[in-house]
XYZ file of C-alpha atoms in Angstrom:
378
model
C -5.759 -11.975 -20.923
C -7.889 -11.003 -18.336
C -5.773 -9.420 -15.608
C -6.835 -10.002 -12.213
C -3.906 -8.916 -9.995
C -3.983 -4.917 -9.543
C -2.715 -5.437 -5.439
C -0.209 -6.343 -7.428
C -0.055 -3.914 -9.374
C -2.795 -1.688 -11.712
C -2.487 -3.551 -15.558
C -3.418 -1.526 -18.028
C -2.696 1.793 -16.831
C -4.564 5.330 -18.524
C -3.162 5.797 -21.602
C -2.513 9.496 -20.450
C 0.022 8.363 -18.195
C 1.745 5.742 -20.575
C 2.231 9.092 -23.138
C 2.838 11.111 -20.324
C 6.137 8.906 -19.095
C 6.697 8.832 -23.359
C 7.089 12.121 -23.409
C 8.381 13.164 -20.572
C 12.032 11.710 -21.849
C 11.876 14.921 -24.333
C 10.455 17.201 -22.097
C 12.055 17.145 -18.655
C 15.350 15.329 -19.706
C 17.631 17.183 -17.427
C 18.595 16.574 -14.134
C 15.922 18.392 -11.545
C 17.060 20.347 -9.112
C 20.892 20.013 -10.479
C 21.764 22.950 -12.425
C 20.378 26.514 -13.132
C 18.758 26.305 -16.556
C 15.554 26.168 -18.492
C 15.529 21.861 -18.707
C 16.622 21.579 -14.810
C 13.714 23.694 -13.919
C 11.605 22.383 -16.084
C 11.912 19.042 -14.790
C 12.007 20.362 -11.121
C 8.472 21.726 -11.633
C 7.491 19.151 -12.769
C 8.278 16.886 -9.727
C 6.874 19.702 -7.325
C 3.453 19.377 -9.180
C 3.710 15.298 -8.374
C 4.636 16.472 -4.994
C 1.129 18.866 -4.413
C -0.688 16.710 -6.609
C -0.031 13.288 -3.589
C -0.123 16.670 -0.656
C -3.784 17.026 -2.272
C -5.147 14.035 -2.572
C -4.423 12.893 1.038
C -4.618 16.124 2.932
C -0.844 16.025 3.848
C 0.965 18.664 5.572
C 2.320 20.032 3.030
C 4.318 19.759 -0.184
C 7.381 20.067 1.422
C 6.607 16.540 3.708
C 6.456 15.135 0.587
C 9.625 12.598 -0.137
C 10.140 10.341 -3.369
C 11.052 7.104 -3.230
C 11.612 3.942 -5.492
C 8.928 1.765 -4.057
C 6.638 1.829 -0.802
C 9.668 -1.046 0.612
C 11.971 2.038 0.594
C 9.895 4.383 2.430
C 8.674 2.108 5.049
C 12.362 1.341 5.816
C 13.542 4.794 5.922
C 10.243 5.334 7.951
C 10.616 3.397 10.564
C 14.566 3.024 10.897
C 14.427 7.053 10.588
C 12.221 7.529 13.448
C 12.612 4.725 16.006
C 15.716 5.014 18.758
C 17.367 2.591 20.395
C 15.419 0.699 23.356
C 11.915 1.951 21.724
C 9.176 -0.627 21.341
C 7.139 -0.591 18.182
C 3.646 -2.153 17.079
C 2.276 -4.101 13.878
C -0.576 -5.802 13.103
C -1.142 -9.292 12.415
C -2.065 -8.729 8.483
C 1.718 -6.809 7.807
C 3.095 -7.156 4.457
C 7.274 -8.467 4.930
C 7.486 -4.661 4.057
C 6.518 -3.809 7.664
C 7.531 -7.051 9.493
C 11.399 -7.265 8.335
C 12.668 -4.451 8.699
C 11.157 -3.954 12.532
C 12.602 -7.959 13.007
C 15.719 -6.683 11.733
C 15.902 -3.695 14.184
C 14.990 -6.821 16.817
C 18.052 -8.830 15.494
C 20.170 -6.024 15.870
C 18.945 -5.623 19.665
C 18.103 -2.243 18.692
C 14.190 -2.213 19.531
C 11.467 -4.575 20.128
C 8.165 -5.149 18.656
C 4.832 -6.577 19.289
C 1.983 -8.279 16.656
C -1.350 -6.793 17.816
C -4.444 -9.537 16.058
C -6.749 -8.067 13.636
C -10.553 -9.509 14.557
C -13.379 -10.131 13.272
C -14.408 -7.066 13.961
C -13.043 -3.110 14.939
C -14.151 -3.501 18.424
C -11.886 -6.825 18.463
C -9.069 -4.889 16.726
C -9.181 -1.637 19.043
C -9.143 -3.644 21.791
C -6.313 -6.541 20.529
C -4.617 -2.488 19.801
C -4.858 -1.397 23.049
C -3.484 -4.790 25.010
C -0.221 -4.723 23.214
C 1.234 -1.696 23.970
C 4.086 -1.014 26.757
C 5.192 1.999 28.476
C 7.936 2.319 25.830
C 5.619 2.180 22.843
C 7.064 5.031 20.616
C 6.351 4.018 17.234
C 2.699 1.785 16.014
C 2.603 0.768 12.068
C -0.285 -0.403 10.478
C -1.515 -1.474 7.297
C -4.581 0.185 5.910
C -5.411 -2.461 3.804
C -4.577 -6.392 3.914
C -2.752 -7.275 0.716
C -4.199 -11.024 1.377
C -8.057 -10.687 2.501
C -8.529 -7.177 2.083
C -9.153 -6.115 5.710
C -9.675 -2.362 6.208
C -8.477 -1.208 9.778
C -9.942 1.141 11.687
C -7.307 3.960 10.886
C -8.564 6.934 12.813
C -9.550 5.050 15.633
C -6.213 3.522 15.832
C -4.459 6.994 15.527
C -6.221 7.742 18.275
C -5.476 5.797 21.203
C -1.756 5.580 19.841
C -1.784 9.850 20.458
C -3.233 9.084 23.595
C -0.306 6.471 24.772
C 2.566 8.912 23.301
C 3.281 6.612 20.171
C 3.605 8.136 16.236
C 0.867 6.272 14.041
C 2.571 5.399 10.731
C 0.351 3.539 8.170
C 1.314 1.500 4.793
C -1.000 2.765 2.260
C 0.079 -0.065 -0.281
C -2.984 -1.400 -1.097
C -5.587 1.658 0.313
C -3.866 4.525 -1.584
C -6.180 5.904 -4.356
C -8.731 2.457 -3.406
C -10.101 3.734 0.307
C -9.840 7.124 2.068
C -6.814 8.149 3.309
C -6.539 11.740 4.745
C -4.055 12.337 6.915
C -5.032 15.593 9.075
C -8.613 13.549 9.298
C -7.334 10.256 10.497
C -4.720 11.078 12.185
C -1.735 9.539 10.357
C 1.600 10.841 11.016
C 3.612 8.895 8.400
C 2.095 7.467 5.080
C 4.066 5.426 3.064
C 2.781 4.401 -0.469
C 3.569 3.158 -4.304
C 2.692 5.040 -7.470
C 1.925 1.887 -9.334
C -1.205 0.362 -7.518
C -4.112 2.109 -7.064
C -2.864 5.496 -7.877
C -2.693 3.626 -11.523
C 0.888 5.436 -11.832
C 3.675 3.260 -13.326
C 6.174 0.940 -11.428
C 9.249 2.092 -10.147
C 7.541 5.661 -7.700
C 6.647 5.573 -4.240
C 6.423 8.285 -1.595
C 6.900 8.846 1.864
C 4.104 12.114 3.841
C 4.749 13.171 6.639
C 4.071 15.471 10.086
C 7.255 17.010 9.515
C 8.709 14.661 11.737
C 12.636 14.327 12.772
C 13.613 11.468 10.741
C 17.226 10.264 10.870
C 18.548 8.978 7.648
C 19.733 6.012 6.197
C 20.796 6.869 3.290
C 22.832 10.368 2.460
C 24.165 12.450 -0.322
C 23.348 13.457 -3.295
C 20.866 15.682 -2.852
C 22.289 19.004 -5.086
C 22.193 21.181 -1.671
C 24.740 22.432 0.454
C 26.965 20.850 -1.309
C 29.767 21.861 1.264
C 28.209 20.782 4.164
C 29.074 17.127 5.034
C 25.683 16.446 7.129
C 22.580 15.290 4.990
C 20.983 18.435 4.792
C 18.112 19.502 7.318
C 14.997 20.219 5.311
C 13.306 18.747 3.317
C 12.080 17.058 1.225
C 15.797 17.075 0.326
C 16.441 14.763 3.334
C 15.272 11.950 2.400
C 15.895 12.210 -0.746
C 19.430 10.941 -1.823
C 20.171 10.845 -6.017
C 18.480 11.183 -9.532
C 14.778 11.362 -9.131
C 12.596 8.811 -11.693
C 11.026 12.051 -13.045
C 9.604 9.952 -16.217
C 7.895 8.191 -13.736
C 6.785 10.418 -11.104
C 5.290 12.748 -14.025
C 3.259 9.267 -14.979
C 2.124 9.399 -11.474
C 0.629 12.605 -11.359
C -0.919 12.071 -14.171
C -2.520 8.715 -12.538
C -3.352 10.617 -9.669
C -5.560 12.708 -11.722
C -6.991 10.081 -13.850
C -8.341 8.830 -10.114
C -9.413 12.201 -9.211
C -11.109 12.624 -12.533
C -13.253 9.639 -12.400
C -13.755 10.069 -8.596
C -12.149 7.426 -6.061
C -15.879 6.783 -4.560
C -16.970 5.875 -8.191
C -13.803 3.528 -8.773
C -14.955 2.530 -5.732
C -17.941 1.406 -5.987
C -17.203 -0.348 -9.771
C -14.495 -2.315 -8.078
C -16.773 -2.866 -4.608
C -19.737 -4.782 -7.371
C -17.036 -6.576 -9.698
C -15.395 -8.039 -6.203
C -19.019 -9.097 -4.793
C -20.454 -10.848 -7.709
C -16.685 -12.669 -7.210
C -17.193 -13.532 -3.394
C -20.610 -14.473 -4.734
C -20.110 -16.761 -7.243
C -17.097 -18.488 -5.468
C -19.476 -18.865 -2.619
C -21.762 -21.473 -3.992
C -18.983 -23.690 -5.338
C -18.886 -26.431 -2.538
C -14.969 -27.173 -2.613
C -13.949 -23.251 -2.804
C -13.409 -21.632 0.862
C -13.463 -18.220 1.175
C -12.369 -15.831 4.202
C -14.979 -13.461 4.797
C -18.198 -14.128 6.013
C -19.678 -11.963 3.827
C -18.668 -9.273 1.655
C -19.046 -5.808 3.480
C -17.668 -2.616 1.816
C -17.203 -1.202 5.036
C -14.689 -3.534 6.327
C -13.264 -4.887 3.040
C -11.368 -3.378 0.141
C -12.004 -4.792 -3.427
C -10.323 -7.621 -3.235
C -11.334 -11.463 -2.752
C -9.043 -14.156 -1.697
C -10.285 -18.058 -2.061
C -8.699 -21.662 -1.735
C -10.069 -24.156 -3.894
C -9.780 -27.631 -1.604
C -7.102 -30.516 -2.138
C -5.257 -27.639 -4.062
C -2.499 -25.613 -3.218
C -3.010 -22.072 -4.464
C -0.038 -22.102 -6.521
C -1.771 -24.652 -8.537
C -5.010 -22.992 -9.010
C -3.135 -20.074 -9.711
C -1.547 -21.440 -12.440
C -4.487 -23.309 -14.372
C -6.055 -19.910 -14.599
C -3.003 -18.570 -16.033
C -3.194 -21.261 -18.678
C -6.713 -20.476 -19.434
C -6.025 -16.698 -19.714
C -6.666 -15.143 -16.111
C -4.046 -13.261 -14.211
C -4.340 -13.837 -10.732
C -2.055 -13.365 -7.420
C -1.291 -17.504 -5.660
C 1.036 -18.225 -2.696
C 1.571 -16.334 0.602
C 1.600 -12.990 -0.868
C 4.777 -11.870 1.117
C 2.564 -11.318 4.089
C 3.244 -14.776 6.388
C 1.774 -13.089 9.606
C -1.825 -12.983 7.523
C -1.625 -16.261 6.933
C -0.688 -17.462 10.016
C -3.493 -15.563 11.256
C -5.890 -17.327 8.707
C -4.053 -20.426 9.443
C -3.414 -20.234 5.276
C -0.044 -21.608 5.684
C -0.255 -25.054 4.059
C -2.213 -23.248 0.925
C -1.474 -20.289 0.632
C -4.822 -18.172 -1.111
C -5.608 -17.513 -4.002
C -6.152 -13.831 -4.817
C -8.357 -11.703 -7.663
C -7.909 -7.955 -7.711
C -10.580 -6.913 -9.971
C -9.596 -2.887 -11.002
C -12.175 -0.367 -12.809
C -10.965 -1.805 -16.277
C -12.978 -5.200 -15.749
C -15.894 -5.850 -16.768
C -19.185 -8.309 -15.582
C -18.089 -10.892 -19.014
C -14.736 -11.067 -16.935
C -15.737 -11.840 -13.613
C -18.202 -14.764 -15.843
C -15.201 -16.242 -17.407
C -13.026 -16.282 -14.197
C -16.252 -18.468 -12.167
C -17.054 -20.531 -15.092
C -12.583 -21.892 -15.185
C -13.314 -22.074 -11.437
C -16.277 -23.721 -11.601
C -14.595 -27.183 -13.681
C -11.893 -27.527 -10.493
C -14.442 -26.432 -7.128
C -17.499 -28.596 -7.612
């Protein structure tokens, strides 16, 4: 199987990630932060080292402000619902995943808060101008994806955060598709809170996610099970315990640290350069096929992450992905849990076929993919 579904989860994982997860069950099998014995302390140390690695990688505000979650969706729900107050207004982009759309929509349905959607334009200027127009007097939170999981658009994070802060709003980033792929520097880009998965661009295991923040005053949506301040009936105020209820996934957190170290060792820029080259070859190959529709004018690495979405005339995206699967190539068809993106790009009827290569793909994989698409698209 040739794997081109890395935007969903990266595969294969680096050998050191797999080895570390397996060995962690033996080496760090105790509950971290729950006991004073050596095995518990060893497990807690490994968790702390991963916090430090994430804080370093994203230039965060200290390892104590790195909290672990089962995935990015849990982190986003915690961040959005934990910071917004009744009567306040939220801004999101027209490319947001359901992990952002559904929490803010739920708050609206409950009569708690309102939200507006600004359209991501054909260029950064249009996007920025549309963003400015979305503000209201009670706007207190902006939540923006770093990279569209459907069409690969890279949003101008630094410029948008500057506008949000000028107008007194927090600026949160959904890093699901951006973490480990493009530069995400919290201090440099003005990111107040960054939510991310461990199993995508960071090459870690599934079941890992994190929330990094600027020492914000989050209300909690889950309480208990922190292993600290047991006689305090209220949730602890200190971070990271305040947002971490229950036992952490220690083996996979250990694996996540190895994934981060793998990316750092090779260099995120080198990984991006290779994935960009592969994506550009895919884009240019598909562009020659008369029945193929692409959703980027040209492949521009400044505007698009290493991801290509397309459709074949008169075929639903899931038909195309099924055909490729039957011929040994894994891609993603359908709506990718991002209805706003499809509405914005008028692909509601077909969805889109998404191809997302990784550092482990090669030119031979691209050739096989294009040969197969050519059979149904010419």
